[in-house]
Coordinates of C-alpha atoms (C1' of nucleotides) in Angstrom, one line a residue:
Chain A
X194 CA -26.2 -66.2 12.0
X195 CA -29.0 -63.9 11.8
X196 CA -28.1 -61.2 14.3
X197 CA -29.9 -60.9 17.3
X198 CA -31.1 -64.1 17.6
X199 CA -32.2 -62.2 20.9
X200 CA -34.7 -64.9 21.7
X201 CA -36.7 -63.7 24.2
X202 CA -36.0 -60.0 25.2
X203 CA -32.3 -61.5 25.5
X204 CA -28.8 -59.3 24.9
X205 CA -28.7 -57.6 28.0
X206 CA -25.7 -55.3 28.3
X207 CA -25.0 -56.3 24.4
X208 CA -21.1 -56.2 25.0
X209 CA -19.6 -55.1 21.5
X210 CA -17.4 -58.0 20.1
X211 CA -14.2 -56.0 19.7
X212 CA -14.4 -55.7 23.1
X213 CA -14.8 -59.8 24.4
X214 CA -11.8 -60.3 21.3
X215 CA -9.5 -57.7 23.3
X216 CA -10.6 -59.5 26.3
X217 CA -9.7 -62.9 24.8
X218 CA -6.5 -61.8 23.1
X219 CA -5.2 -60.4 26.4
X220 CA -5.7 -63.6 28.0
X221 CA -4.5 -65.3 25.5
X222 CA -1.1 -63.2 25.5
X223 CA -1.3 -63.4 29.2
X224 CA -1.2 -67.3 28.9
X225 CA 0.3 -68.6 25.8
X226 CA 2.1 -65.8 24.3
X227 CA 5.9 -64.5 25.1
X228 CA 7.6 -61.3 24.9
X229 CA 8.6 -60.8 20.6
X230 CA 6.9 -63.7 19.8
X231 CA 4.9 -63.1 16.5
X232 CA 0.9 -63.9 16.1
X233 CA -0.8 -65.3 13.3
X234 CA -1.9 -62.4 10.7
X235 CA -5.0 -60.5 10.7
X236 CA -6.9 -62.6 7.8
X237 CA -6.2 -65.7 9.9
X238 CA -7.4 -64.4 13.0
X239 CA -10.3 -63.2 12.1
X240 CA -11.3 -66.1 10.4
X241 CA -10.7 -68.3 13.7
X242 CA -12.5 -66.3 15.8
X243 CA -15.7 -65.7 13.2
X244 CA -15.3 -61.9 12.9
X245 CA -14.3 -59.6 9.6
X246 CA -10.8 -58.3 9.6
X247 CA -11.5 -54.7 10.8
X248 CA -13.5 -56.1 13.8
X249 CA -10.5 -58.2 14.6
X250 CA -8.3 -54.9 14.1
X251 CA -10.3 -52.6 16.0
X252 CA -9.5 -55.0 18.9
X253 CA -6.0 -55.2 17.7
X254 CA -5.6 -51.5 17.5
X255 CA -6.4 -51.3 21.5
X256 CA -4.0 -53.8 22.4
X257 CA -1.2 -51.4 20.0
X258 CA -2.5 -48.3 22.1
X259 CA -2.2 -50.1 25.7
X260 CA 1.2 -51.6 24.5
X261 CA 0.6 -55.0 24.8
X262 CA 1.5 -55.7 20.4
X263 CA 3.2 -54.1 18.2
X264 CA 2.6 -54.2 14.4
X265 CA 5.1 -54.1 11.2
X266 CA 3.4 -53.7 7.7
X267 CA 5.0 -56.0 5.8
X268 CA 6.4 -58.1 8.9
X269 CA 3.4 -59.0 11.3
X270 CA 2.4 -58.7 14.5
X271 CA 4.4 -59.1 17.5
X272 CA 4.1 -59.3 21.4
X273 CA 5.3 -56.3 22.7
X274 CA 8.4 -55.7 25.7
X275 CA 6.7 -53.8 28.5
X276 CA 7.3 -50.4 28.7
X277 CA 10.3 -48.8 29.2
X278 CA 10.9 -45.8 32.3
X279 CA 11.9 -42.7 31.2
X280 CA 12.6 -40.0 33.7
X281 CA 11.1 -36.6 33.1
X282 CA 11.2 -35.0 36.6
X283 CA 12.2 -31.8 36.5
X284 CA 14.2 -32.0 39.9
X285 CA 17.8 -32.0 38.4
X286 CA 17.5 -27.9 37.9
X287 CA 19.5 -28.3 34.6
X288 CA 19.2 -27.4 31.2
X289 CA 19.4 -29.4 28.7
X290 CA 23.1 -30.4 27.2
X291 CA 24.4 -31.0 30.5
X292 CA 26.9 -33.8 31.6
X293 CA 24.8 -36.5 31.7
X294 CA 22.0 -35.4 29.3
X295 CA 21.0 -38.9 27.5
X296 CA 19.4 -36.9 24.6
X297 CA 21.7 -36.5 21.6
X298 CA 22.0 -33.9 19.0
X299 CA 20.1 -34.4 15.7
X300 CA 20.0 -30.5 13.9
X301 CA 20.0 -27.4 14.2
X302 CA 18.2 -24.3 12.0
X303 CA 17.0 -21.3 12.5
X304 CA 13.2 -21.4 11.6
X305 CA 9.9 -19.5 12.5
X306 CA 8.3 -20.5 16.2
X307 CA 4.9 -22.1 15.8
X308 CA 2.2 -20.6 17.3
X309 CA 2.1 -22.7 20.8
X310 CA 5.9 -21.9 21.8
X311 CA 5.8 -17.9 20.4
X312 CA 2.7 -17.9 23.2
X313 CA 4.5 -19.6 25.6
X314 CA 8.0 -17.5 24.9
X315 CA 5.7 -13.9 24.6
X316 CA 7.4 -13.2 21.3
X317 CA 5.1 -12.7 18.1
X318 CA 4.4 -15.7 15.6
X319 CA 6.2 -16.8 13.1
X320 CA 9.7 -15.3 15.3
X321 CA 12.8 -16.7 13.4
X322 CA 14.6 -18.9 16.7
X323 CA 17.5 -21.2 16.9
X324 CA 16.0 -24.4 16.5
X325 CA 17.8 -27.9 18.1
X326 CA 16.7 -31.4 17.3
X327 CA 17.3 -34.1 19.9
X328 CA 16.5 -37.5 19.8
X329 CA 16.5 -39.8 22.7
X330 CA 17.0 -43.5 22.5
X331 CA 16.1 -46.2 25.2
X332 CA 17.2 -49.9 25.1
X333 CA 18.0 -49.6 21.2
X334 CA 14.8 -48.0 20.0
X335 CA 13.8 -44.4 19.3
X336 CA 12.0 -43.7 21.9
X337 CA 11.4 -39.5 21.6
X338 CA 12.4 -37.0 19.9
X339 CA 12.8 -33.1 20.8
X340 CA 12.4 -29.4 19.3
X341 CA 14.3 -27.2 21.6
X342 CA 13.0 -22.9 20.9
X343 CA 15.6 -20.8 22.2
X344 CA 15.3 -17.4 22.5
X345 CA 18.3 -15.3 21.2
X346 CA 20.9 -15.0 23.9
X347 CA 21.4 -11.0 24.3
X348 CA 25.7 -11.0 24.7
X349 CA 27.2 -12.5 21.3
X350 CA 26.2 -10.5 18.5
X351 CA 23.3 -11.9 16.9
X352 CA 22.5 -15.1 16.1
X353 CA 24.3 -18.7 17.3
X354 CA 25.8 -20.4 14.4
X355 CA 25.0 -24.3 15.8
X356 CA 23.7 -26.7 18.0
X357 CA 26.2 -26.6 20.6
X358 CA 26.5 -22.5 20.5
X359 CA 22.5 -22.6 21.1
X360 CA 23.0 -25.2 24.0
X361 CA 26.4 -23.5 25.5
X362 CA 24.4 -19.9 25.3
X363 CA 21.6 -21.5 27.4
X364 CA 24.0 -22.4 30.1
X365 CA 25.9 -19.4 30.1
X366 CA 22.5 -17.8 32.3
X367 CA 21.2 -19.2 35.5
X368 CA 18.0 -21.9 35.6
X369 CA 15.4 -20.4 37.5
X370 CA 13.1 -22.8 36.9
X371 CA 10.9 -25.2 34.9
X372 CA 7.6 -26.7 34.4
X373 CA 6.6 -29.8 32.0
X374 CA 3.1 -30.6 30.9
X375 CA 2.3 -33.8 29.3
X376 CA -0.2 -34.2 26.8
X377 CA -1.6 -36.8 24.3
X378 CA -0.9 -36.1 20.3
X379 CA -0.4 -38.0 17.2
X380 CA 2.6 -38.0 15.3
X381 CA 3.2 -35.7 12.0
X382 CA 5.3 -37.6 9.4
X383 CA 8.4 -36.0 10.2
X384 CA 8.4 -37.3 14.1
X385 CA 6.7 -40.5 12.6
X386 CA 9.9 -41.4 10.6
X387 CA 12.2 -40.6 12.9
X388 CA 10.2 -43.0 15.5
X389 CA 10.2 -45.9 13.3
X390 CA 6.2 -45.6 13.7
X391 CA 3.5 -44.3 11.2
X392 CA 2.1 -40.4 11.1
X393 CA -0.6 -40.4 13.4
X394 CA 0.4 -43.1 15.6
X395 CA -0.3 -42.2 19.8
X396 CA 2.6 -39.9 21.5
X397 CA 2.5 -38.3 24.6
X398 CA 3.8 -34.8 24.0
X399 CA 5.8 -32.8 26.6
X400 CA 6.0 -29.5 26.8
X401 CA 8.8 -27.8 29.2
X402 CA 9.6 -24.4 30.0
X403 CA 12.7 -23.2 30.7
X404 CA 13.0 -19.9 33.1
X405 CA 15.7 -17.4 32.9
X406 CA 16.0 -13.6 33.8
X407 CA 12.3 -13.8 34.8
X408 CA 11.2 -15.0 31.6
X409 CA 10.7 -17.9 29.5
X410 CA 14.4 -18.1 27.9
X411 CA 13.7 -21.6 26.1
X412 CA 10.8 -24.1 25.1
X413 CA 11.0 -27.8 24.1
X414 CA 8.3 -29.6 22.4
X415 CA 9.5 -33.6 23.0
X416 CA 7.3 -36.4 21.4
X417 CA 7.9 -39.8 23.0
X418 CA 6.4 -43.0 21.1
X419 CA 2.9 -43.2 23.4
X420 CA 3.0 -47.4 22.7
X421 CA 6.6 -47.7 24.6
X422 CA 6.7 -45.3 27.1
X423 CA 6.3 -45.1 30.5
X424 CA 7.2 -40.9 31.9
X425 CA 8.3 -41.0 35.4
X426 CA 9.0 -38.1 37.7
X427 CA 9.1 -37.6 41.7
X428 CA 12.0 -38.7 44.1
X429 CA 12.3 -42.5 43.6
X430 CA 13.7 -43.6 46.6
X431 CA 11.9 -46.3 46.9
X432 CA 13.6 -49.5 44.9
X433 CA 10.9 -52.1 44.1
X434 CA 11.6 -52.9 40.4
X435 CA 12.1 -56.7 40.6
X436 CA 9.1 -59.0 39.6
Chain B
X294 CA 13.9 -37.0 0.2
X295 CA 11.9 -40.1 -1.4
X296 CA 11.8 -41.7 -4.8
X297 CA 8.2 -42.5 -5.9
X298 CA 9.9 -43.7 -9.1
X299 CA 8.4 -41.2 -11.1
X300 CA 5.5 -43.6 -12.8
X301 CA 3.7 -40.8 -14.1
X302 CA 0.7 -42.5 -12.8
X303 CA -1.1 -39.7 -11.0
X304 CA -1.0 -40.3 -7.0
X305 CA 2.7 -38.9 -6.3
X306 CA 3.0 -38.6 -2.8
X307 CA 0.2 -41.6 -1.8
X308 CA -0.6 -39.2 1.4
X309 CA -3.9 -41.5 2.6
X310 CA -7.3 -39.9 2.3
X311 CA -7.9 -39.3 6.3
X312 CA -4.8 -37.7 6.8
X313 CA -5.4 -34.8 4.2
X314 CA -9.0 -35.0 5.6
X315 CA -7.6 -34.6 8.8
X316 CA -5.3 -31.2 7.5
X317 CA -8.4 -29.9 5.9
X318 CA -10.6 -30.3 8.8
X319 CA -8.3 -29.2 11.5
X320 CA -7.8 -26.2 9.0
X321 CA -11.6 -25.4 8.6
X322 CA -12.0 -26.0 12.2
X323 CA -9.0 -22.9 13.0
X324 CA -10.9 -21.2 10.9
X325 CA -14.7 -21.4 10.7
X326 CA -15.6 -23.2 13.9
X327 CA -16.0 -21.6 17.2
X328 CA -16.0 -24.1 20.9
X329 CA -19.0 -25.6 21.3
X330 CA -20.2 -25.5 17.9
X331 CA -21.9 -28.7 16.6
X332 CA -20.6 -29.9 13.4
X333 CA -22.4 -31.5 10.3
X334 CA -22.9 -35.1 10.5
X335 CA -21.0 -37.7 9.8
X336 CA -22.8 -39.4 6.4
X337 CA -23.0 -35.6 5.7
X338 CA -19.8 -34.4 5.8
X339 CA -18.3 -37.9 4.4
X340 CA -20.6 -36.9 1.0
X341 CA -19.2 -33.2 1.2
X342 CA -15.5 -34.4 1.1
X343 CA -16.4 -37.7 -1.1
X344 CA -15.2 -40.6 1.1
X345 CA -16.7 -43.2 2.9
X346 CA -18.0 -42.8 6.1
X347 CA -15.4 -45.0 7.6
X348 CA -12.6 -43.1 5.6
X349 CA -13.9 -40.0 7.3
X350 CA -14.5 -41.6 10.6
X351 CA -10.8 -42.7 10.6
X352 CA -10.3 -38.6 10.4
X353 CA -12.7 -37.8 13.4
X354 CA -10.9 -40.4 15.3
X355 CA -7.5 -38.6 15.3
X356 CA -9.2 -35.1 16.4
X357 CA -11.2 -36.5 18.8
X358 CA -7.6 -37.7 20.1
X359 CA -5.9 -34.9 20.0
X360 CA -8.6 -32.9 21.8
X361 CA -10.0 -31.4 19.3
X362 CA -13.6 -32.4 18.9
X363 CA -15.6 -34.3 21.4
X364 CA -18.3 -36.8 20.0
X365 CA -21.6 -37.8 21.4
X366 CA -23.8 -40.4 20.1
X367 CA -27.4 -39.7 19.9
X368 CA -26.2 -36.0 20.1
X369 CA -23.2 -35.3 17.9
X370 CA -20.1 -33.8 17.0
X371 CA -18.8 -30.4 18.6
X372 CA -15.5 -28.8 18.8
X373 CA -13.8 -29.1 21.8
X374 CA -12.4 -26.2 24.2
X375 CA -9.2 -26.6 25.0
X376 CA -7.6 -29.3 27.5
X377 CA -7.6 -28.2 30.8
X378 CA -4.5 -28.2 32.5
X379 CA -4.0 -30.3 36.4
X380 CA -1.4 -30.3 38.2
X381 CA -0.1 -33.5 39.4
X382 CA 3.3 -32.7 40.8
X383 CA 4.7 -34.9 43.4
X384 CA 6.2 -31.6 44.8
X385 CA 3.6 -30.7 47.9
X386 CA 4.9 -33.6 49.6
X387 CA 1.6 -34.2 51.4
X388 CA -0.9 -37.6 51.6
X389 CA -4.2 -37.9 49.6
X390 CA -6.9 -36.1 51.6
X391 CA -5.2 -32.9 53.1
X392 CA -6.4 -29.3 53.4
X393 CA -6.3 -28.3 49.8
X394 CA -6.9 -32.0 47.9
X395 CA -9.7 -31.1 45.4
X396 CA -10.1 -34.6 45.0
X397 CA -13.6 -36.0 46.3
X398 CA -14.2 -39.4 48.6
X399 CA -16.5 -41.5 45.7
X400 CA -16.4 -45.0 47.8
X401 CA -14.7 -47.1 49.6
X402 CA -14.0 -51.5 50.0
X403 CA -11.8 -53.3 51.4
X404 CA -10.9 -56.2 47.6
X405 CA -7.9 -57.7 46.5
X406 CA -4.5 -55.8 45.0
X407 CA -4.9 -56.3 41.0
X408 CA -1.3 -57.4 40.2
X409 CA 0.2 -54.3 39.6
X410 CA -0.7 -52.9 42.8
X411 CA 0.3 -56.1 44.5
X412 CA 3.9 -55.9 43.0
X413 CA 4.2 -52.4 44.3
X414 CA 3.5 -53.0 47.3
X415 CA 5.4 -56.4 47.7
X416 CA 2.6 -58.4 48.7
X417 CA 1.3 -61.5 47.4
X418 CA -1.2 -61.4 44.7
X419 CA -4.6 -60.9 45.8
X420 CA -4.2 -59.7 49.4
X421 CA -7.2 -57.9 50.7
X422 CA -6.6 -54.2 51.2
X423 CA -8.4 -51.2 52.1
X424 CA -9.2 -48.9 48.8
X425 CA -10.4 -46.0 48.8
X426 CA -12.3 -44.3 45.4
X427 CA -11.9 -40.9 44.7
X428 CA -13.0 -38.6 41.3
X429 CA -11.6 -35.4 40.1
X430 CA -14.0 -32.7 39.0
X431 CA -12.6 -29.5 36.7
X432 CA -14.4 -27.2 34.9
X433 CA -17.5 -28.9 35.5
X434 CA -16.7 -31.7 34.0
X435 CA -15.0 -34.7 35.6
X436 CA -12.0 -35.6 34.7
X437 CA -10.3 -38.1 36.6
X438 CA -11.1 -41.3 38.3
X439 CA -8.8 -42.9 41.3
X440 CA -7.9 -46.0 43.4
X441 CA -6.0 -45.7 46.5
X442 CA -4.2 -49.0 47.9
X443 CA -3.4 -48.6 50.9
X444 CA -1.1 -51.2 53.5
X445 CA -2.8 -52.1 56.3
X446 CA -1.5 -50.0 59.1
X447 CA -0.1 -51.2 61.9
X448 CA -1.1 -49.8 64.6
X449 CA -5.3 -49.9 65.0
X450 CA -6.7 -53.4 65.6
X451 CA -6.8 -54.8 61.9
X452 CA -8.3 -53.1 59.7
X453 CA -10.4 -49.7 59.0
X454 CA -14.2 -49.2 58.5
X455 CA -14.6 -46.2 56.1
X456 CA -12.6 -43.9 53.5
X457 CA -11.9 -41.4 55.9
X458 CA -10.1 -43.9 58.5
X459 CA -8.0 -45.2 55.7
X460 CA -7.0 -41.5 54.9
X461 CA -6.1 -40.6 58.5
X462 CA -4.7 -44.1 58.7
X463 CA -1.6 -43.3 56.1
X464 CA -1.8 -39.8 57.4
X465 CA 0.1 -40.7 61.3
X466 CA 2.8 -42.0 58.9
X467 CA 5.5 -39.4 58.1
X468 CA 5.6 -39.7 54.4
X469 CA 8.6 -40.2 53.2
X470 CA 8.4 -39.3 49.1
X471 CA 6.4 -40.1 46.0
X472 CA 6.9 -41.1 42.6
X473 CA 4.5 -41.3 39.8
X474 CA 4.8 -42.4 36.5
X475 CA 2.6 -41.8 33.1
X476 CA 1.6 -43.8 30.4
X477 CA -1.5 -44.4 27.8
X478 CA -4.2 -46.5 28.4
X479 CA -7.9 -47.3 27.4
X480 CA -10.6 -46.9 30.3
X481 CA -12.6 -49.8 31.5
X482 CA -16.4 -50.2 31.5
X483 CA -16.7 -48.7 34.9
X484 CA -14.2 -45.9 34.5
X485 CA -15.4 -45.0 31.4
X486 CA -19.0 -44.4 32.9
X487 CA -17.6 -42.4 35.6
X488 CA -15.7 -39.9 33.3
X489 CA -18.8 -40.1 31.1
X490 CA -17.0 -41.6 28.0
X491 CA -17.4 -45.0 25.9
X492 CA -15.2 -47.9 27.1
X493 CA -12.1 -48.3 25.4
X494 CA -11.4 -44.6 25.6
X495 CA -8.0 -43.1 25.5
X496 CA -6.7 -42.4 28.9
X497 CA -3.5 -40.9 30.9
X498 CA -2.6 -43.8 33.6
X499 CA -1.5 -41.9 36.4
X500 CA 0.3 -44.5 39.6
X501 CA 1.4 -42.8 42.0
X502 CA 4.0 -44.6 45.0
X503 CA 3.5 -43.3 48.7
X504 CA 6.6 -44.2 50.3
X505 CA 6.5 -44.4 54.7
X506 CA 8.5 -45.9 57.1
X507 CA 11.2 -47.4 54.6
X508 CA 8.7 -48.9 51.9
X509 CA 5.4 -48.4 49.7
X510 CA 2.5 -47.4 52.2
X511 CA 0.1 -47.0 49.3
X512 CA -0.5 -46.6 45.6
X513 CA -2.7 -44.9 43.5
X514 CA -3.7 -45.4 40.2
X515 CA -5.9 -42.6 38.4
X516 CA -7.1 -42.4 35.3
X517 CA -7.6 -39.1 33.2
X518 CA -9.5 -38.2 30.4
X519 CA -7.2 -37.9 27.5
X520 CA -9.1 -35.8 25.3
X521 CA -9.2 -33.2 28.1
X522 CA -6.6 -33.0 30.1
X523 CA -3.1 -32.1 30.0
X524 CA -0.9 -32.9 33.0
X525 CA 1.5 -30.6 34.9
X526 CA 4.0 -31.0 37.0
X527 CA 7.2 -28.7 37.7
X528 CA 7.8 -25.4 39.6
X529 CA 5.6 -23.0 38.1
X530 CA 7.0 -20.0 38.7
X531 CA 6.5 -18.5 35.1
X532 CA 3.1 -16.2 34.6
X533 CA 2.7 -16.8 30.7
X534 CA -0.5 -17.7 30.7
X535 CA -3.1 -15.3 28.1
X536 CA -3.3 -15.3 24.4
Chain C
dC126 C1' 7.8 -63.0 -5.7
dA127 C1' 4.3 -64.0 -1.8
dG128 C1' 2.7 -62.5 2.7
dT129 C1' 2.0 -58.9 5.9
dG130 C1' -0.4 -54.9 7.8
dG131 C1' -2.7 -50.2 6.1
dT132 C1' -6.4 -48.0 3.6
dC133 C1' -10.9 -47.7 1.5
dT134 C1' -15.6 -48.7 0.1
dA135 C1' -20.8 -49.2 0.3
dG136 C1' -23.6 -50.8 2.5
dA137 C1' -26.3 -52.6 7.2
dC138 C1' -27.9 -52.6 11.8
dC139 C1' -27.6 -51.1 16.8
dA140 C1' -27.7 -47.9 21.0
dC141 C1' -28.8 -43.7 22.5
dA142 C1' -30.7 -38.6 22.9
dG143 C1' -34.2 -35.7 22.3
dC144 C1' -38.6 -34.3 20.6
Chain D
dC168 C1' -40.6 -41.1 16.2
dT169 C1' -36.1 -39.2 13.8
dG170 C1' -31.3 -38.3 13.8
dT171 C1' -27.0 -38.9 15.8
dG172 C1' -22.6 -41.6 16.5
dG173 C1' -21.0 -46.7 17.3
dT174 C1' -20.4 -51.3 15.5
dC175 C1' -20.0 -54.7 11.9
dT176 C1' -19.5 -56.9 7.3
dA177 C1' -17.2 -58.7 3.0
dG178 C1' -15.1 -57.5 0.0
dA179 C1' -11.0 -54.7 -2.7
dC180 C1' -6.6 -52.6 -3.5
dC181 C1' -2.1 -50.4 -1.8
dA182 C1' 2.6 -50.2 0.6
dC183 C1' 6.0 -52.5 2.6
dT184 C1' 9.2 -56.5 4.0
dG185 C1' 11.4 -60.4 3.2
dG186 C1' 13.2 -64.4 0.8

DNA sequence: CAGTGGTCTAGACCACAGC
DNA sequence: CTGTGGTCTAGACCACTGG
C-alpha cells in the first residue's frame, strides 16, 4: 500500500484512520457488542482491521475517555456499563458528615495545605490543617475520592484529634454557603490506586467551598473516575430515567 | 508500601518515562515559563530530555489536559493561562435567551432528536424538532458550543420559523426547574471547528433538562472546552478571589 | 506459565501556519 | 519555502492477571 495512492488530486478531507476505527468500533459496540462483554486484544485487532497496534489504541484510548470500554492490563478489554449519576448539587445546605452523607471516612492527618486550597482558605502555604479522606463508592466501584481542608475550629483548644472531631467541629458552626467548580485533571498515583485506575488516567476534579463566619471555614478537593461518571446537580423533578 | 523484590537490578520504582517527564516539565514550567510563552519544539525538547518523540509527546498530552499548555500545529507549543471559570448554575431559574444570557444565536433547523435527546424528551427516535445553535464567547476566545431541543409548542400553528420564535416559544411556558448533568467527552468534527480545536478533543458534556407544564420542554446539550474551562455552579457568596 | 494491556523507540510522512 | 504539531508504522520490552 503505497500511501496516497491519491490518484488524481484524490483524499479530500483525508479523515485520519483512528478516527473511521472509532467510528467503526462504536458501531460495532452499538450492534454486536453487550454491556461486560470482553473484545478481542489489541494485537488481534489491529491486525483485522490492517492498522499497527498504537493506531488501533489511539482509537481505543477515545472510546476509554467517552466511556464506552474499559481496559485491564493483564485482563483485556471490556464493554463498559453506562455511566453512573452522582449528585453534586449543592442544594442540600449541609456539610459534609451529615445523616445521609454517602461518602465514608478513609483518614485523617494533619498535613501542610497545598497551594490551591491555602488561596482559596486565605491562610499562607504550606498551613499545617486537619486533613479527612473520604471515598465514595457507587454500584460497587470506587467511584471518587475526597481531601476535605478544614480550617482550625477557634473553641476547643488547638487542634482535633480525628476524623470525626474535624467533621463534628464543622457542624458545630452555621453553613452559610457553598460553591463547587468542576474541572478536568489526571490522576496522581495515590488517587489512581485508590480508583482501581492508572496515574494519569481522566478525572473530573471538584472543588467546593464551604462558608462559615464570612469566610471560607473548609475546602474539599474530590476526584471522581472521569471514564464512570456522570455529576448531576439542579432540582430533578422531572422522572424520565427509563429507556 | 510495595515490594519490588529488591533485584538489585537498577530501575526500583519502574515510574514510566512521561510521567517523571511530566513532573519535570510541569516543574520547569512553575518555574521558568511565563503565559503565553512558546516552548521549544517537540524533536527538540525530546533530544534535551533523551526520549523519543512519542515518549515525550505522551508528556505533552497530559498538560495539554490538564490545561496547562495549549498546542498549535503549524504554530506550536505555548503555556496556557489559566482556565477560565463559567458559571453554569441551574440556580437563575430563567429560559435560554433572557436579559443577561451571554450566550449568542449561531443558527437554527428544524432535524431529527439524536437518541439521547429523544429519550429525554420521550419522543420517538428521530422526531423532527426545532433546534436552536448557540456559542459561548469568554475572554475572547470561545469556549462553548450548544444545541437546544426544544418540544413543539402547542399553542402557534405547528411549528416556528427562526431561533428567536423558538426562544419566545419556551419562553410563554412557566418553567418549572432544570437539571443538568456533567460528564467527559471528545468533540466532533464540527464542534471541534467551532471551539477552534482538533476533533477528538477533550470536552465537558454539559445537558441540561427544561422542565414546563409537567414534563421536559427542552434540552440542551453544550459542549466546553476542557482545556479551558472550569465549571461553576453554587451560591457564590464568598469573595476569595486574588493571588 | 502464556496472554493481556502499558510503555518506548526510531524512524516516516502529512497538514497547516507563516514567511 | 521552512518549521511546527499530528498521524502512522513495525517492531521491542515491561507489568500485570490468571490459570
Amino acid at each position: 500500500m503505497t500511501r496516497r495512492t491519491a490518484s488524481r488530486r484524490g483524499t479530500p478531507p483525508a479523515e485520519p484512520k483512528y478516527w473511521q476505527l472509532k467510528t467503526a468500533l462504536t458501531d460495532a459496540l452499538d450492534a454486536e457488542f453487550s454491556v461486560g462483554q470482553v473484545l478481542p486484544d489489541e494485537r488481534t485487532l489491529a491486525a483485522r482491521f490492517g492498522v499497527a497496534r498504537a493506531t488501533l489504541r489511539q482509537a481505543l484510548d477515545q472510546l476509554e475517555l467517552e466511556g464506552r470500554l474499559q481496559r485491564r492490563r493483564g485482563v483485556g478489554t471490556t464493554v463498559a456499563p453506562p455511566r453512573v449519576g452522582v449528585d453534586v448539587s449543592p442544594a442540600r445546605q449541609t456539610w459534609p458528615g451529615a445523616e445521609d452523607d454517602p461518602w465514608s471516612v478513609d483518614g485523617f492527618a494533619v498535613a501542610g495545605a497545598p497551594p490551591v486550597v491555602a488561596h482559596a482558605l486565605g491562610v499562607p502555604r504550606g498551613t499545617a490543617l486537619p486533613v479527612v479522606s473520604r471515598a465514595l463508592v457507587a454500584e460497587g466501584q470506587p467511584v471518587a475520592v475526597e481531601r476535605l481542608y478544614a480550617l482550625p475550629s477557634p473553641e476547643p483548644a488547638d487542634g482535633v484529634a480525628d476524623a470525626d472531631e474535624a467533621l463534628a467541629a464543622l457542624r458545630r458552626q452555621p453553613l452559610e454557603g457553598q460553591d463547587r467548580s468542576v474541572e478536568l485533571g489526571s490522576a496522581d498515583a495515590e488517587q489512581a490506586g485508590a480508583l482501581d485506575r492508572l496515574p494519569g488516567s481522566p478525572v473530573l476534579l471538584v472543588t467546593t467551598r464551604y462558608g462559615a463566619a464570612g469566610r471560607v471555614a473548609a475546602v474539599s478537593l474530590a476526584t471522581y473516575r472521569a471514564d464512570t461518571c456522570r455529576l448531576t446537580f439542579g432540582d430533578q423533578p422531572l422522572a424520565l430515567t427509563a429507556s
